Short mmCIF file of C-alpha atoms in Angstrom, two decimals:
data_model
loop_
_atom_site.label_atom_id
_atom_site.label_comp_id
_atom_site.label_asym_id
_atom_site.label_seq_id
_atom_site.Cartn_x
_atom_site.Cartn_y
_atom_site.Cartn_z
CA UNK A 1 64.81 -27.29 2.42
CA UNK A 2 64.65 -24.65 -0.32
CA UNK A 3 67.18 -21.85 -0.67
CA UNK A 4 64.90 -19.18 0.79
CA UNK A 5 64.17 -21.19 3.94
CA UNK A 6 67.85 -22.06 4.27
CA UNK A 7 68.78 -18.36 4.31
CA UNK A 8 66.08 -17.69 6.90
CA UNK A 9 67.26 -20.52 9.17
CA UNK A 10 70.92 -19.47 8.94
CA UNK A 11 70.02 -15.83 9.62
CA UNK A 12 67.84 -16.89 12.56
CA UNK A 13 70.70 -18.97 13.98
CA UNK A 14 73.16 -16.08 13.67
CA UNK A 15 70.78 -13.61 15.32
CA UNK A 16 69.73 -16.03 18.06
CA UNK A 17 73.28 -17.02 18.96
CA UNK A 18 74.35 -13.37 18.96
CA UNK A 19 71.52 -12.49 21.34
CA UNK A 20 72.46 -15.40 23.61
CA UNK A 21 76.09 -14.22 23.66
CA UNK A 22 74.95 -10.75 24.72
CA UNK A 23 72.60 -12.03 27.45
CA UNK A 24 75.22 -12.38 30.25
CA UNK A 25 76.44 -8.86 29.54
CA UNK A 26 72.89 -7.51 29.50
CA UNK A 27 72.17 -9.14 32.87
CA UNK A 28 75.20 -7.28 34.24
CA UNK A 29 73.79 -4.03 32.87
CA UNK A 30 76.37 -3.75 30.11
CA UNK A 31 74.61 -2.20 27.16
CA UNK A 32 71.30 -4.10 27.39
CA UNK A 33 69.96 -2.15 24.39
CA UNK A 34 72.14 -4.16 22.02
CA UNK A 35 70.78 -7.36 23.52
CA UNK A 36 67.18 -6.22 23.08
CA UNK A 37 67.94 -5.12 19.53
CA UNK A 38 69.19 -8.62 18.76
CA UNK A 39 66.12 -10.13 20.43
CA UNK A 40 63.87 -8.02 18.20
CA UNK A 41 65.87 -9.07 15.15
CA UNK A 42 65.63 -12.74 16.14
CA UNK A 43 61.88 -12.41 16.61
CA UNK A 44 61.44 -10.69 13.24
CA UNK A 45 63.48 -13.33 11.39
CA UNK A 46 61.64 -16.16 13.15
CA UNK A 47 58.28 -14.71 12.13
CA UNK A 48 59.57 -14.51 8.57
CA UNK A 49 59.50 -18.32 8.45
CA UNK A 50 56.08 -19.36 7.12
CA UNK A 51 55.35 -22.12 9.63
CA UNK A 52 56.28 -19.90 12.58
CA UNK A 53 54.32 -16.99 11.13
CA UNK A 54 51.15 -19.03 10.67
CA UNK A 55 51.35 -20.47 14.18
CA UNK A 56 51.90 -17.10 15.86
CA UNK A 57 49.40 -15.23 13.71
CA UNK A 58 46.70 -17.78 14.50
CA UNK A 59 47.19 -16.95 18.19
CA UNK A 60 46.91 -13.24 17.36
CA UNK A 61 43.63 -13.72 15.55
CA UNK A 62 44.68 -14.80 12.07
CA UNK A 63 44.56 -11.28 10.61
CA UNK A 64 48.28 -10.84 9.89
CA UNK A 65 49.06 -8.93 13.05
CA UNK A 66 52.23 -11.01 13.13
CA UNK A 67 53.39 -9.08 10.07
CA UNK A 68 52.90 -5.82 11.95
CA UNK A 69 55.01 -7.25 14.77
CA UNK A 70 57.76 -8.01 12.26
CA UNK A 71 57.75 -4.44 10.96
CA UNK A 72 57.97 -2.76 14.36
CA UNK A 73 60.56 -5.25 15.61
CA UNK A 74 62.77 -4.33 12.65
CA UNK A 75 62.12 -0.61 13.18
CA UNK A 76 63.22 -1.01 16.80
CA UNK A 77 66.29 -3.00 15.78
CA UNK A 78 67.55 -0.50 13.20
CA UNK A 79 66.78 2.47 15.46
CA UNK A 80 68.87 1.07 18.31
CA UNK A 81 71.69 0.10 15.97
CA UNK A 82 71.54 3.55 14.41
CA UNK A 83 71.78 5.33 17.75
CA UNK A 84 74.58 3.12 19.07
CA UNK A 85 76.53 3.23 15.81
CA UNK A 86 76.50 7.01 15.47
CA UNK A 87 77.84 7.27 19.03
CA UNK A 88 80.46 4.60 18.32
CA UNK A 89 81.63 6.18 15.08
CA UNK A 90 81.33 9.68 16.55
CA UNK A 91 79.27 10.66 13.52
CA UNK A 92 77.47 13.82 14.63
CA UNK A 93 75.82 14.41 11.27
CA UNK A 94 74.39 10.90 11.10
CA UNK A 95 73.31 11.13 14.74
CA UNK A 96 71.33 14.27 13.97
CA UNK A 97 69.60 12.58 11.04
CA UNK A 98 68.66 9.54 13.14
CA UNK A 99 67.80 10.85 16.59
CA UNK A 100 67.43 14.55 15.91
CA UNK A 101 64.24 16.33 14.78
CA UNK A 102 64.53 14.94 11.25
CA UNK A 103 64.99 11.38 12.47
CA UNK A 104 62.11 11.64 14.94
CA UNK A 105 59.87 13.03 12.20
CA UNK A 106 60.84 10.20 9.83
CA UNK A 107 60.31 7.50 12.46
CA UNK A 108 56.96 8.93 13.59
CA UNK A 109 55.70 9.28 10.02
CA UNK A 110 56.76 5.76 9.08
CA UNK A 111 55.24 4.24 12.24
CA UNK A 112 51.91 6.02 11.81
CA UNK A 113 51.66 5.30 8.09
CA UNK A 114 52.60 1.67 8.65
CA UNK A 115 49.62 1.25 10.95
CA UNK A 116 47.33 3.26 8.66
CA UNK A 117 48.15 1.23 5.53
CA UNK A 118 47.88 -2.00 7.50
CA UNK A 119 44.40 -1.03 8.71
CA UNK A 120 43.31 0.05 5.22
CA UNK A 121 44.28 -3.29 3.70
CA UNK A 122 41.78 -6.12 3.46
CA UNK A 123 43.64 -9.15 4.85
CA UNK A 124 41.13 -11.48 6.50
CA UNK A 125 43.36 -14.58 6.57
CA UNK A 126 46.97 -15.25 7.55
CA UNK A 127 49.41 -14.93 4.66
CA UNK A 128 53.20 -15.13 5.21
CA UNK A 129 54.79 -12.13 3.55
CA UNK A 130 51.26 -10.95 2.70
CA UNK A 131 51.75 -12.73 -0.62
CA UNK A 132 48.01 -13.30 -1.07
CA UNK A 133 47.32 -9.58 -0.88
CA UNK A 134 50.17 -8.11 -2.88
CA UNK A 135 47.88 -6.56 -5.50
CA UNK A 136 46.26 -4.23 -2.99
CA UNK A 137 47.57 -0.65 -3.03
CA UNK A 138 47.68 -0.28 0.78
CA UNK A 139 49.68 -3.52 1.02
CA UNK A 140 52.12 -2.28 -1.60
CA UNK A 141 52.61 1.02 0.22
CA UNK A 142 52.93 -0.86 3.52
CA UNK A 143 55.71 -2.95 2.01
CA UNK A 144 57.54 0.12 0.69
CA UNK A 145 57.52 1.68 4.17
CA UNK A 146 58.80 -1.55 5.70
CA UNK A 147 61.92 -1.28 3.57
CA UNK A 148 62.23 2.50 3.60
CA UNK A 149 62.99 3.12 7.29
CA UNK A 150 65.78 0.52 7.60
CA UNK A 151 67.22 1.87 4.34
CA UNK A 152 67.10 5.42 5.73
CA UNK A 153 69.03 4.42 8.84
CA UNK A 154 71.47 2.41 6.73
CA UNK A 155 72.09 5.32 4.36
CA UNK A 156 72.98 7.51 7.34
CA UNK A 157 75.53 4.98 8.63
CA UNK A 158 77.25 3.64 5.52
CA UNK A 159 79.92 6.35 5.26
CA UNK A 160 80.85 6.34 8.99
CA UNK A 161 81.01 2.53 9.02
CA UNK A 162 83.37 2.31 6.06
CA UNK A 163 85.44 5.22 7.37
CA UNK A 164 85.94 3.26 10.59
CA UNK A 165 86.83 0.13 8.61
CA UNK A 166 89.45 2.06 6.65
CA UNK A 167 91.05 3.61 9.76
CA UNK A 168 94.44 1.89 9.97
CA UNK A 169 95.07 2.83 13.59
CA UNK A 170 92.01 0.98 14.83
CA UNK A 171 92.20 -2.65 16.06
CA UNK A 172 91.56 -5.42 13.57
CA UNK A 173 88.26 -6.50 15.15
CA UNK A 174 86.98 -2.92 14.96
CA UNK A 175 87.91 -2.66 11.30
CA UNK A 176 86.38 -6.04 10.44
CA UNK A 177 83.23 -5.33 12.44
CA UNK A 178 82.82 -1.90 10.90
CA UNK A 179 83.40 -3.31 7.42
CA UNK A 180 80.78 -6.04 7.88
CA UNK A 181 78.38 -3.50 9.32
CA UNK A 182 78.94 -1.29 6.27
CA UNK A 183 78.37 -4.18 3.87
CA UNK A 184 75.15 -5.08 5.64
CA UNK A 185 73.98 -1.48 5.49
CA UNK A 186 74.61 -1.35 1.75
CA UNK A 187 72.56 -4.54 1.42
CA UNK A 188 69.69 -2.90 3.27
CA UNK A 189 69.67 0.01 0.85
CA UNK A 190 69.87 -2.32 -2.17
CA UNK A 191 66.95 -4.33 -0.82
CA UNK A 192 64.86 -1.17 -0.56
CA UNK A 193 65.50 -0.11 -4.15
CA UNK A 194 65.73 -3.49 -5.87
CA UNK A 195 62.12 -3.41 -7.07
CA UNK A 196 62.86 -0.14 -8.87
CA UNK A 197 65.40 -1.84 -11.13
CA UNK A 198 64.53 -3.48 -14.46
CA UNK A 199 66.36 -6.64 -13.41
CA UNK A 200 64.77 -9.90 -12.28
CA UNK A 201 65.33 -9.63 -8.53
CA UNK A 202 63.19 -12.57 -7.41
CA UNK A 203 66.18 -14.93 -7.00
CA UNK A 204 67.80 -12.35 -4.71
CA UNK A 205 64.70 -11.46 -2.71
CA UNK A 206 65.82 -13.54 0.28
CA UNK A 207 69.57 -13.52 -0.33
CA UNK A 208 69.95 -9.72 -0.12
CA UNK A 209 67.99 -8.92 3.08
CA UNK A 210 69.07 -11.95 5.10
CA UNK A 211 72.70 -11.62 4.06
CA UNK A 212 72.54 -7.95 5.06
CA UNK A 213 71.07 -8.81 8.46
CA UNK A 214 73.73 -11.47 9.06
CA UNK A 215 76.53 -9.07 8.10
CA UNK A 216 75.19 -6.39 10.45
CA UNK A 217 74.77 -8.91 13.28
CA UNK A 218 78.26 -10.40 12.96
CA UNK A 219 79.68 -6.89 12.64
CA UNK A 220 78.06 -5.93 15.95
CA UNK A 221 79.42 -9.05 17.63
CA UNK A 222 82.96 -8.25 16.46
CA UNK A 223 82.70 -4.66 17.66
CA UNK A 224 81.58 -5.88 21.07
CA UNK A 225 84.22 -8.62 21.17
CA UNK A 226 87.02 -6.07 20.83
CA UNK A 227 86.11 -4.49 24.15
CA UNK A 228 85.71 -7.85 25.84
CA UNK A 229 89.04 -9.27 24.72
CA UNK A 230 91.10 -6.12 25.06
CA UNK A 231 93.00 -5.73 28.32
CA UNK A 232 94.35 -2.30 27.67
CA UNK A 233 92.92 1.02 26.71
CA UNK A 234 93.45 2.18 23.17
CA UNK A 235 92.89 5.38 21.36
CA UNK A 236 89.68 3.88 20.00
CA UNK A 237 88.21 2.88 23.38
CA UNK A 238 85.06 5.00 22.91
CA UNK A 239 84.16 2.92 19.85
CA UNK A 240 84.35 -0.46 21.54
CA UNK A 241 82.88 0.94 24.75
CA UNK A 242 79.71 1.85 22.94
CA UNK A 243 78.93 -1.68 21.86
CA UNK A 244 80.30 -3.71 24.74
CA UNK A 245 79.56 -1.86 27.92
#
C-alpha cells in the first residue's frame, strides 16, 4: 500500500467510525445534520480511492459523474459544519459570511460553475482524480472551485475555532476539539493555495487534505463527546449543545 492510499484508508476509517458513532444519536433526533455531514464526508473519501471510484463511476455511466458526486458531497459537508460551528462558537460575523446573502451567493455561484465546467470538459472515460484530463482548462477551473468553497468556509471559521481553543474557562474536550477543528481548517486553506506556491507540493498532495479532514472529524467528535459525557450544565453548554443534541 503506497502512502497516498494509506492516508485515504485511514481518513476513510476515521470518517466512517465517526459517522457510526453519531448514528444512534441521529436516530434519536439529536442533531442528525452532523451525522449526514459525516456520511457525505465518508462517501467523498471512499470515492477518492481509485478502485472504488472506478467501480462506482462505471455504474454511473463511466463519464466521471462520480467526481461530481465527490464535489457536492464535500460542499454539503463543509456547509453543514460551517453552519453548526458558527452557532457553536457564537460567531455572528462568520455566520453571516456562510449562511447570509454573501454565503448563499458564494455557494450558488460555486455550485453552478462546478456543473458548467464539468459539462464543458471532455472526459469520455473514467479517470480517478481526473488525472487524464488535467491539461484541459475547464478541468483546471473545476478543480480550483472544488478547493475554493471548502477553503472559504474554513477561512470564516479559523479565528472562532482557535478563540474557543484558547478559552481557559471552557472544558478540556471543547478546547481540544476546537483546536483540532482549527488545525483542520488551516489545512483546508493551505490545500487550496498550495498550487500557487513555488514549492514542490506533490509529496503533500494527499497528506494535507486528508490530514485536514481527519483533524476536523476528530474535532467534531470531541465537541460532541463533551455534551454526552457531561452530567452538569456549564457556562459553555450552548457550544456542546450545538454538536451533540
